[in-house]
Coordinates of C-alpha atoms in Angstrom, one line a residue:
Chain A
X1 CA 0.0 0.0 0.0
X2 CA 1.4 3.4 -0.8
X3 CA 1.7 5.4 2.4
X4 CA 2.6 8.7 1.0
X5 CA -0.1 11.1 0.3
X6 CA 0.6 11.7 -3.4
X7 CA -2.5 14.0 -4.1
X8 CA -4.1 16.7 -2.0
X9 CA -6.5 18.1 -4.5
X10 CA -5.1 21.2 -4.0
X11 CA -2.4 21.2 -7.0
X12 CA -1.8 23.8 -9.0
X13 CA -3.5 26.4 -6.3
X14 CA -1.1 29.0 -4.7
X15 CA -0.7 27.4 -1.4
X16 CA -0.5 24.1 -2.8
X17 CA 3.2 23.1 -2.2
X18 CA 5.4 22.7 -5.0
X19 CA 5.4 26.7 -6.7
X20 CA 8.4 28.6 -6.6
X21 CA 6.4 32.3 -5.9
X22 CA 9.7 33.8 -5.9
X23 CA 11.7 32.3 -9.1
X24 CA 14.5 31.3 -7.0
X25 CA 15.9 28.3 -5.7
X26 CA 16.2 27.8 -1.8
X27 CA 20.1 27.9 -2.3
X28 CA 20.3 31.4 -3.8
X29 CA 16.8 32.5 -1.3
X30 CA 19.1 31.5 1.5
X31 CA 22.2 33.2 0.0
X32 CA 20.2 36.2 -0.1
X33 CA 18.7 36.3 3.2
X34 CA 22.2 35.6 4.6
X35 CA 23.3 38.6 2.5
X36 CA 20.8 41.0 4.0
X37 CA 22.5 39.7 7.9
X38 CA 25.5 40.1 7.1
X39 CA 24.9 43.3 5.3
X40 CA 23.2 44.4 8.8
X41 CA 26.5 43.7 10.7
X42 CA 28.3 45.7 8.3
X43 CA 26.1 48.7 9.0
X44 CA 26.2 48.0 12.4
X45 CA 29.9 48.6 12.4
X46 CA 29.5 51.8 10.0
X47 CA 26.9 53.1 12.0
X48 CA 29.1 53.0 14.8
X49 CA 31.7 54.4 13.5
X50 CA 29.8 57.1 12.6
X51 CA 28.4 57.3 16.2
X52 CA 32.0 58.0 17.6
X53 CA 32.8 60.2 14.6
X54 CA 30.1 62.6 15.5
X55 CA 30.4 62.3 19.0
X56 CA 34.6 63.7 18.4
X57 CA 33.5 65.6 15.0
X58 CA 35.5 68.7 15.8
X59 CA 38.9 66.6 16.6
X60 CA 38.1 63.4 14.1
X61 CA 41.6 62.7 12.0
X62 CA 41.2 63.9 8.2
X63 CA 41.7 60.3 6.1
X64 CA 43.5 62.2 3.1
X65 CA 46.3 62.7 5.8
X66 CA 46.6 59.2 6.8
X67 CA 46.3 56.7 4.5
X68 CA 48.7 59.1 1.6
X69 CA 50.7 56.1 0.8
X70 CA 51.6 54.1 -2.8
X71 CA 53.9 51.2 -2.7
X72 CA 57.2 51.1 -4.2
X73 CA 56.6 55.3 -4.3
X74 CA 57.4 58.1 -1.8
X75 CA 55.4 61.0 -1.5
X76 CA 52.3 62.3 -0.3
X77 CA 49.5 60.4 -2.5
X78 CA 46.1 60.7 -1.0
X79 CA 43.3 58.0 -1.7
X80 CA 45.3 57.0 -5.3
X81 CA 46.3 53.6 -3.7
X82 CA 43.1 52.9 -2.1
X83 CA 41.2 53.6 -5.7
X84 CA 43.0 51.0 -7.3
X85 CA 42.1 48.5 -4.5
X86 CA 38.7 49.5 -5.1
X87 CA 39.0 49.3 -8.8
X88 CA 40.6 45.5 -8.0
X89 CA 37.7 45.2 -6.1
X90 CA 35.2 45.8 -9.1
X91 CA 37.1 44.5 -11.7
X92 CA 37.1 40.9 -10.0
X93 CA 33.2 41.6 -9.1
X94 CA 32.9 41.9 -13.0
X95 CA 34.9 38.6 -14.0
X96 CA 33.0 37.0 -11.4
X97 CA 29.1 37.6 -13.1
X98 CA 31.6 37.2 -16.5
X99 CA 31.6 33.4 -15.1
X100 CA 28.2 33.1 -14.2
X101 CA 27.2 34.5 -17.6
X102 CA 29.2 31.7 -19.4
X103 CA 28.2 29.1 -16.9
X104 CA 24.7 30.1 -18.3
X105 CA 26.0 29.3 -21.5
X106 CA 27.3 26.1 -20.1
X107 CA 31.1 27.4 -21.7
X108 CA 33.5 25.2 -19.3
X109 CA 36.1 27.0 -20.4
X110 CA 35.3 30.3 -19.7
X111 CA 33.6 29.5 -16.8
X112 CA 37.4 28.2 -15.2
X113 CA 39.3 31.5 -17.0
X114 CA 37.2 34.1 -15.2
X115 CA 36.8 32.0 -12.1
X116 CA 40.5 31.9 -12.4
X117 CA 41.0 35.7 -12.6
X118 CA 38.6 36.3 -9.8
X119 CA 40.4 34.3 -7.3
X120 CA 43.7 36.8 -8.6
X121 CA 41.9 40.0 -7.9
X122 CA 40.6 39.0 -4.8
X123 CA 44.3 37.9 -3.5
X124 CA 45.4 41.4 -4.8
X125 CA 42.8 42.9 -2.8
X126 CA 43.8 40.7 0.6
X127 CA 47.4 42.0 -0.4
X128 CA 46.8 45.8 -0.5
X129 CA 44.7 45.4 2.3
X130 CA 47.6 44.0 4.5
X131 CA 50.2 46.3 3.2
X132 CA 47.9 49.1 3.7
X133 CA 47.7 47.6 7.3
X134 CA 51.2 47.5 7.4
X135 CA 51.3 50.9 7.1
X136 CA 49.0 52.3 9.1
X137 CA 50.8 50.0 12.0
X138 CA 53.9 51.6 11.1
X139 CA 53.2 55.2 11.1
X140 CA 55.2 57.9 9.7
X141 CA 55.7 60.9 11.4
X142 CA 55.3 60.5 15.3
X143 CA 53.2 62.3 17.6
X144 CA 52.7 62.8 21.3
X145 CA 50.0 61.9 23.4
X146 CA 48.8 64.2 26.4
X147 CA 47.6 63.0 29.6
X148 CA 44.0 63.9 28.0
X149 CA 44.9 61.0 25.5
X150 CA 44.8 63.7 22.8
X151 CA 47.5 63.9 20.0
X152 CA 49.9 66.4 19.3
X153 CA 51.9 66.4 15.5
X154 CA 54.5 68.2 14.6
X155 CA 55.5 70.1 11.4
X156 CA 56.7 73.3 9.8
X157 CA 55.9 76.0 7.3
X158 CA 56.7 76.2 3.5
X159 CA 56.8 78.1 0.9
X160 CA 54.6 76.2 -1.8
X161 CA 53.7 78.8 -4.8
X162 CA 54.2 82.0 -2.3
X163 CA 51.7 80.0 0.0
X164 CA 52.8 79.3 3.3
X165 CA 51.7 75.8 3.4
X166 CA 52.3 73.8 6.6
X167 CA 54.2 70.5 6.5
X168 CA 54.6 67.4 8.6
X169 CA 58.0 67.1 10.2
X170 CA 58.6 63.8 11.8
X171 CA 59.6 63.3 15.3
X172 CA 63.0 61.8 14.7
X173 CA 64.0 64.6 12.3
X174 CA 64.4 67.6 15.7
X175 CA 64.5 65.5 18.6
X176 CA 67.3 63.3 19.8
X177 CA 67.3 60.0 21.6
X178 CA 69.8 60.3 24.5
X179 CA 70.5 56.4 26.0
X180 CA 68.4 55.9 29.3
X181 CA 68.8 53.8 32.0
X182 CA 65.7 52.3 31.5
X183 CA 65.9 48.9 30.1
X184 CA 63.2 47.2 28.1
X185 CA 61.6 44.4 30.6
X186 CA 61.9 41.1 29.1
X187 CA 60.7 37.6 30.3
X188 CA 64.1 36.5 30.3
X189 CA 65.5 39.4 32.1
X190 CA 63.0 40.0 34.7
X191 CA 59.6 38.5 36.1
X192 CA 59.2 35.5 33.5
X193 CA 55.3 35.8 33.9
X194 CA 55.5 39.4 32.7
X195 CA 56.1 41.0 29.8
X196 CA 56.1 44.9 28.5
X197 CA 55.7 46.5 25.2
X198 CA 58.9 48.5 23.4
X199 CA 59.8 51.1 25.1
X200 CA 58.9 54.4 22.8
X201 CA 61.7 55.5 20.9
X202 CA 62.0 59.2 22.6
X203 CA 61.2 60.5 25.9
X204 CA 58.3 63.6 25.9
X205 CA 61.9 65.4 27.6
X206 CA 63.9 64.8 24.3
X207 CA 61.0 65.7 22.2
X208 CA 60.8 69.0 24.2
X209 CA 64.5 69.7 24.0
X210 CA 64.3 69.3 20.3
X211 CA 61.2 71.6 19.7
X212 CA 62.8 74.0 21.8
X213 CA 65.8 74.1 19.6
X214 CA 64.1 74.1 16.4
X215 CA 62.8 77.0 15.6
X216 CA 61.0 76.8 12.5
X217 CA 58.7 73.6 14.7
X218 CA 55.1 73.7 15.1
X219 CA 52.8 72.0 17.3
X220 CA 49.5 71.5 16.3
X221 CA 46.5 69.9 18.1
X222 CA 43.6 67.8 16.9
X223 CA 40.8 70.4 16.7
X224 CA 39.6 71.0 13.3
X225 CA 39.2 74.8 12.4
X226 CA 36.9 76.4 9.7
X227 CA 39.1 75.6 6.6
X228 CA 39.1 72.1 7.9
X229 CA 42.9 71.9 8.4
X230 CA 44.0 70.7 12.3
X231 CA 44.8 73.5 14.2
X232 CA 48.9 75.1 14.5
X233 CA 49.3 76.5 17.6
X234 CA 52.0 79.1 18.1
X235 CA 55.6 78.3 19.2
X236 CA 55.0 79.2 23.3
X237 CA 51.1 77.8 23.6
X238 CA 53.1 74.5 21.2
X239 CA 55.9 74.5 23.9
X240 CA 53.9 74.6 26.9
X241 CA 51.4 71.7 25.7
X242 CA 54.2 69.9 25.2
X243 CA 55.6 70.4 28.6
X244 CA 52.5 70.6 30.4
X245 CA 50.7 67.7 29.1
X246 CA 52.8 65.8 27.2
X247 CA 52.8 62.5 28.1
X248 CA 53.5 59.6 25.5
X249 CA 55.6 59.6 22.4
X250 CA 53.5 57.4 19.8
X251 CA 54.4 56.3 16.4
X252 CA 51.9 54.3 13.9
X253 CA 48.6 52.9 15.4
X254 CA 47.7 50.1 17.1
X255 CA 44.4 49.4 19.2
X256 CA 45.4 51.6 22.3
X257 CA 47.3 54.5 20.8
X258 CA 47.2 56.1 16.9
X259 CA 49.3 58.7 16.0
X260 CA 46.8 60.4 13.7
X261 CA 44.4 60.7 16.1
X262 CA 41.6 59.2 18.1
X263 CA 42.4 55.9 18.8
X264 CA 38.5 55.1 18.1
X265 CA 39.7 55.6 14.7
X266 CA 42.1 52.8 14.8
X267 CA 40.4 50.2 16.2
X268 CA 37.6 51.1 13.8
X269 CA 40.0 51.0 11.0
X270 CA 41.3 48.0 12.3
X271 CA 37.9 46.2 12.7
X272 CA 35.9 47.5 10.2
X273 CA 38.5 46.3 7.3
X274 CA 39.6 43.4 8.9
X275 CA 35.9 42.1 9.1
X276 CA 35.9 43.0 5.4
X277 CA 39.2 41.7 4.6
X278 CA 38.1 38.1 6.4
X279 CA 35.2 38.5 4.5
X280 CA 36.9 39.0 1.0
X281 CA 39.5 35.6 2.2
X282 CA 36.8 33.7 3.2
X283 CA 35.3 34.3 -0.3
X284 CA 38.3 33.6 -2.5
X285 CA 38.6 30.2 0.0
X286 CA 34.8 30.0 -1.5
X287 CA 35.8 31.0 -5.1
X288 CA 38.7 28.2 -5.3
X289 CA 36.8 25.1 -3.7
X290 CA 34.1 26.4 -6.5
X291 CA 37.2 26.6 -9.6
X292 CA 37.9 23.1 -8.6
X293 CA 34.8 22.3 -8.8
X294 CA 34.4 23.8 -12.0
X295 CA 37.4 21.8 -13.6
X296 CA 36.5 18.8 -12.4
X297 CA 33.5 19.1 -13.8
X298 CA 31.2 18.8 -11.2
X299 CA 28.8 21.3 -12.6
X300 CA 29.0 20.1 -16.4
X301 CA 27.7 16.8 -14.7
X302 CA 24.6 18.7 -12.9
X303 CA 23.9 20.5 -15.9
X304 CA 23.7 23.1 -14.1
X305 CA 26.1 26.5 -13.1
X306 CA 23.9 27.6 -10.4
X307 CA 26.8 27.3 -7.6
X308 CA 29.1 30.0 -9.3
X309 CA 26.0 31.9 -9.4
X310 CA 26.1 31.7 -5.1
X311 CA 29.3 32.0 -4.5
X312 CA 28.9 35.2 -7.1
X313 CA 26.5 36.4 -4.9
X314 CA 28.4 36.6 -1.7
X315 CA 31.2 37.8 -3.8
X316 CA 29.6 40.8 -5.3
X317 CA 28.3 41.4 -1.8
X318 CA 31.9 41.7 -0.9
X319 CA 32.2 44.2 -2.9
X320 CA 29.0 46.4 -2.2
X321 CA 30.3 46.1 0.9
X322 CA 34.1 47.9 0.3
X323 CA 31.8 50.5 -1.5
X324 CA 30.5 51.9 1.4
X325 CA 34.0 51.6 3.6
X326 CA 35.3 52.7 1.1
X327 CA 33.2 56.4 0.9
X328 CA 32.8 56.2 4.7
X329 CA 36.2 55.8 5.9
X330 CA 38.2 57.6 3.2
X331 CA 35.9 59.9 1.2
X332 CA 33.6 61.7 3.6
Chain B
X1 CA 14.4 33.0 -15.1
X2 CA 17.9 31.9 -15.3
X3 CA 18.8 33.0 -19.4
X4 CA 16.6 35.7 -19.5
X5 CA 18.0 39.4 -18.4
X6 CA 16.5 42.6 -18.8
X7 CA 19.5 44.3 -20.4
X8 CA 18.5 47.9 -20.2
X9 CA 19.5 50.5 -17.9
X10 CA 18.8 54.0 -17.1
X11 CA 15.3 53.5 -17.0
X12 CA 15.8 52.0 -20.7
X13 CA 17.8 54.7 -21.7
X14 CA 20.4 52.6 -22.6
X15 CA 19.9 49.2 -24.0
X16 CA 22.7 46.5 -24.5
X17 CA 22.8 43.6 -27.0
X18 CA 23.9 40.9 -24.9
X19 CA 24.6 40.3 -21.0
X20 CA 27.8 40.3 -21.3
X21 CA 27.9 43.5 -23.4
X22 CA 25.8 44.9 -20.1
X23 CA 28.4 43.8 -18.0
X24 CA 31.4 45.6 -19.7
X25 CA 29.2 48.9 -19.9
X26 CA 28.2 48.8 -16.3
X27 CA 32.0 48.4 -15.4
X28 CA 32.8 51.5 -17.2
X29 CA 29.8 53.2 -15.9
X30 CA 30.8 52.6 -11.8
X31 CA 34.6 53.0 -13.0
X32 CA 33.8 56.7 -13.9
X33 CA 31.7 57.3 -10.6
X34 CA 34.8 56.0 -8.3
X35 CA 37.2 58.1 -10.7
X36 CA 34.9 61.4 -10.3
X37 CA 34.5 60.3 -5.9
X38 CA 38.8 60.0 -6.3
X39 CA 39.3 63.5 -8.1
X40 CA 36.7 65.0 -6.2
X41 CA 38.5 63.4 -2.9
X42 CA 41.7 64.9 -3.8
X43 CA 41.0 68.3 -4.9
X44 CA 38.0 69.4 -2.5
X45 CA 36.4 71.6 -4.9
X46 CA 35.8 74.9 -2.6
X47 CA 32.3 75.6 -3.9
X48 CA 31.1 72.0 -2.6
X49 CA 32.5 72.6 1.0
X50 CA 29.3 74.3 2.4
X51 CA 27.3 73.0 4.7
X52 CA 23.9 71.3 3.1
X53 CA 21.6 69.7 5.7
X54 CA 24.2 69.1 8.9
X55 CA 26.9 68.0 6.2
X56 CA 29.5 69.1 3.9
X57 CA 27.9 69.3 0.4
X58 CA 30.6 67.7 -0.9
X59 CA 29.8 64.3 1.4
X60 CA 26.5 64.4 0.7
X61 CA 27.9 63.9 -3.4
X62 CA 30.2 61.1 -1.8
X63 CA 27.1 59.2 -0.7
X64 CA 25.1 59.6 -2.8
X65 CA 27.1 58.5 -5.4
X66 CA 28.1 55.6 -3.3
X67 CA 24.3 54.5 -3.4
X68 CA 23.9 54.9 -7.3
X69 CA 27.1 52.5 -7.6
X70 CA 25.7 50.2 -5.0
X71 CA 22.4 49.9 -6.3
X72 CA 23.9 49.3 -9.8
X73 CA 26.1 46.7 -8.5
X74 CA 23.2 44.6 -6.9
X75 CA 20.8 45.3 -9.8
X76 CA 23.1 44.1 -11.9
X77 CA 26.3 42.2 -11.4
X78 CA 23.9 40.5 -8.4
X79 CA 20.8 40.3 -11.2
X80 CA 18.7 42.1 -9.0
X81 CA 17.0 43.4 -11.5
X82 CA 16.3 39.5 -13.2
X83 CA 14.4 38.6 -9.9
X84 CA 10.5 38.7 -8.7
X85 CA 9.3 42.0 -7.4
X86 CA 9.0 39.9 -3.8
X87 CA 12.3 39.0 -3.7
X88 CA 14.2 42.6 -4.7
X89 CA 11.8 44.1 -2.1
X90 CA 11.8 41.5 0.7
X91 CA 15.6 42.3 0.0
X92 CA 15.4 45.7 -0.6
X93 CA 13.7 47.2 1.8
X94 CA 14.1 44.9 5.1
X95 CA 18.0 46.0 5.0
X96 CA 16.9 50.0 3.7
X97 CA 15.0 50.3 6.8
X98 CA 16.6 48.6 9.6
X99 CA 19.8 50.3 8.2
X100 CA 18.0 53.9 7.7
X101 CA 16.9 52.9 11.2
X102 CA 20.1 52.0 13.2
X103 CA 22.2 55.2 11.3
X104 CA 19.5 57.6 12.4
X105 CA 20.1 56.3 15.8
X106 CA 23.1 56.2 16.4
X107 CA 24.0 59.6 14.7
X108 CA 21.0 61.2 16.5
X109 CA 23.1 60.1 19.8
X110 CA 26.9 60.9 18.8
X111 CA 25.2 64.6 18.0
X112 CA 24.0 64.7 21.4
X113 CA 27.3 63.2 23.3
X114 CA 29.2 65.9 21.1
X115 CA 26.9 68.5 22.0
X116 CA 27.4 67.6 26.0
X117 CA 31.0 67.6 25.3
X118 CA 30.8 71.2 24.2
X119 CA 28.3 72.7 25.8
X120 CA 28.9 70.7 29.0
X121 CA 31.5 70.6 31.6
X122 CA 33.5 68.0 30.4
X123 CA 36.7 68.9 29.9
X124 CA 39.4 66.9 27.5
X125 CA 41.4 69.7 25.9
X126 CA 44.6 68.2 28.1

């Protein structure tokens, strides 16, 4: 006897099982829904970062001065590098519906090729996005932290065109390290069950001794005055900030102290591209279980191309996604 | 559902042979949005630096263009624009408004913690 209700009398009728009332299969339904959460964490993140950029608006660091650097190039190159991680970004967005457009046409082939190139662009992007890291880590000019935990940067005027135009000087160009006492604890030459970070390269004393002797130094604090620039304070107010406050020489960022700033925007930095970037590994892990796939054949055999067309999904979420850090944390 | 794609853009403005032919001009189309958002980046045109509801004019040009390329990059390089009218909205609109939702939020109460630390007595100028 068949046990299995084979007929309900209600086929064909819109709540009669079997319809597909959205044209989609559950795999790329689900892919979407997940899309939508994961696109709510993301704005969760932005959103917050935009909570503690209005809540410091007046003192928030200015992108275009932080992120100014091109590999294998010196000099002061705003947001070019970052555009052409962008453009990575797209370009591999574009090879990837390339490959679902031939796996409609069932082209093998092509299908592997653009798969293939999307897996590249990807890894460029994970590269630029760890040698942007790099950077950022790194720092370049050096800045001292007040007691206040606000930042104070260095830097001089020059003549650019007849304009006096003021420039960043970095720490190590005015002020000299003198040899301390002051040893760097180690496990092995102290408590083994502690441990300190390196010392900083200069005392706030050195850094004052060197301001003090060059002249043609400027401090300037983080508050951002009506032609957007940071503020230069003048030689005495510089020197007393310096001695009065002074309290931390920092170089590069990390999550407890940023040279260019707020350290809110370093840990944002930090987290809010680093989600990304895990996101954008995760998906060229994705993208090369899926190339296999595609050579072995595995699709040919179902007839079907639908899985690129997932995995392209979450991909060109991927990117949406860089489109918005990308305006949020260096354009506006 | 699969083969089929609506290959015109611009509300039809501009119509495209093939997909992939719809691809390619897409691509060009957000390539000259991010190159206008880079130049405009760089040079901080002085006319677009006053303030236009709360915001620099000129940020307000930044998002906005960053929706246009977003929404052509789901429409699409995501098809968006091949799926149901259920789908795009049940899509759409969930994430429009919880996200509309959580930004007003938040920025509503980073305005107000700025405003205590300036108006307030809260001092951190040390």
């Amino acid at each position: 006897m068949n046990t299995t209700v084979e007929n309900t009398g209600t086929e064909g009728k819109t709540w009669g099982g079997g319809n597909q009332p959205l044209k989609a299969s559950y795999g790329k339904m689900m892919m979407w829904f997940f899309i939508v959460s994961d696109a709510l964490t993301f704005s969760g993140f932005l959103a917050a970062y935009g909570f503690s950029r209005f809540k410091f608006i007046d003192s928030w660091p200015i992108a275009d001065e932080v992120f100014t650097h091109v590999p294998f190039f010196h000099g002061n190159y705003p947001m070019i590098y970052v555009a052409f991680m962008t453009f990575i970004l797209i370009m591999s967005s574009v090879t990837m519906v390339l490959a679902v457009d031939a796996g409609h046409h069932m082209k093998k082939k092509a299908v592997t090729w653009y798969m293939f190139l999307t897996v590249i662009g990807g890894l460029i992007f994970v590269g630029s996005q760890a040698w942007e890291w790099g950077t950022f880590i790194k720092g370049d000019f050096g800045a001292v932290q007040t007691k206040g935990g606000n930042i104070l940067q260095f830097g001089e005027y020059v003549d650019v065109d007849g304009k006096q135009k003021f420039k960043r000087v970095a720490v190590s160009d005015f002020a000299k390290a003198s040899s301390t006492e002051r040893v760097q604890h180690e496990r092995k030459n102290g408590l083994w069950f502690v441990s300190e970070g390196a010392l900083p390269e200069f005392t706030v004393d050195e850094i004052y001794a060197g301001l003090e002797s060059h002249g043609n130094v400027y401090v300037r604090n983080q508050i951002i005055n009506e032609e957007g620039e940071k503020t230069v304070l003048s030689r005495e107010e510089g020197l007393k900030q310096i001695k009065e406050n002074g309290k931390l020489y920092v170089k590069g960022a990390n999550l407890h102290v940023n040279e260019y700033g707020s350290p809110l925007f370093a840990d944002f930095f930090f987290f809010i591209t680093g989600f990304h970037g895990f996101h954008v590994f995760s998906g060229v892990v994705i993208n090369i279980i899926i190339f296999f796939n595609v050579i072995l054949g595995t699709y040919e055999k179902r007839r079907s191309y639908e899985m690129v067309e997932k995995v392209g999904l979450y991909w060109h979420f991927v990117d949406l996604v860089w489109v918005f850090v990308f305006t949020f944390f260096y354009l506006v | 559902m699969a083969h089929e794609h609506k290959l015109a853009i611009f509300q039809g403005l501009l119509k495209f042979k093939s997909n992939t032919q719809k691809i390619w001009g897409v691509l060009i189309f957000l390539t000259i949005i991010t190159a206008i958002e880079v130049v405009l980046g760089i040079y901080k045109p002085e006319g677009l630096m006053t303030q236009v509801l709360g915001m620099k004019g000129l940020n307000w040009i930044f998002i906005i263009l960053t929706i246009v390329k977003a929404y052509y990059i789901t429409w699409d390089f995501m098809h968006m624009r091949d799926e149901t009218k259920s789908l795009r909205r049940m899509v759409v609109w969930t994430a429009i408004f919880l996200i509309c939702y959580l930004v007003f939020i938040l920025l509503q109460e980073g305005g107000y913690v700025e405003g205590v630390y300036r108006n307030g007595f809260i001092k951190k100028d040390f």
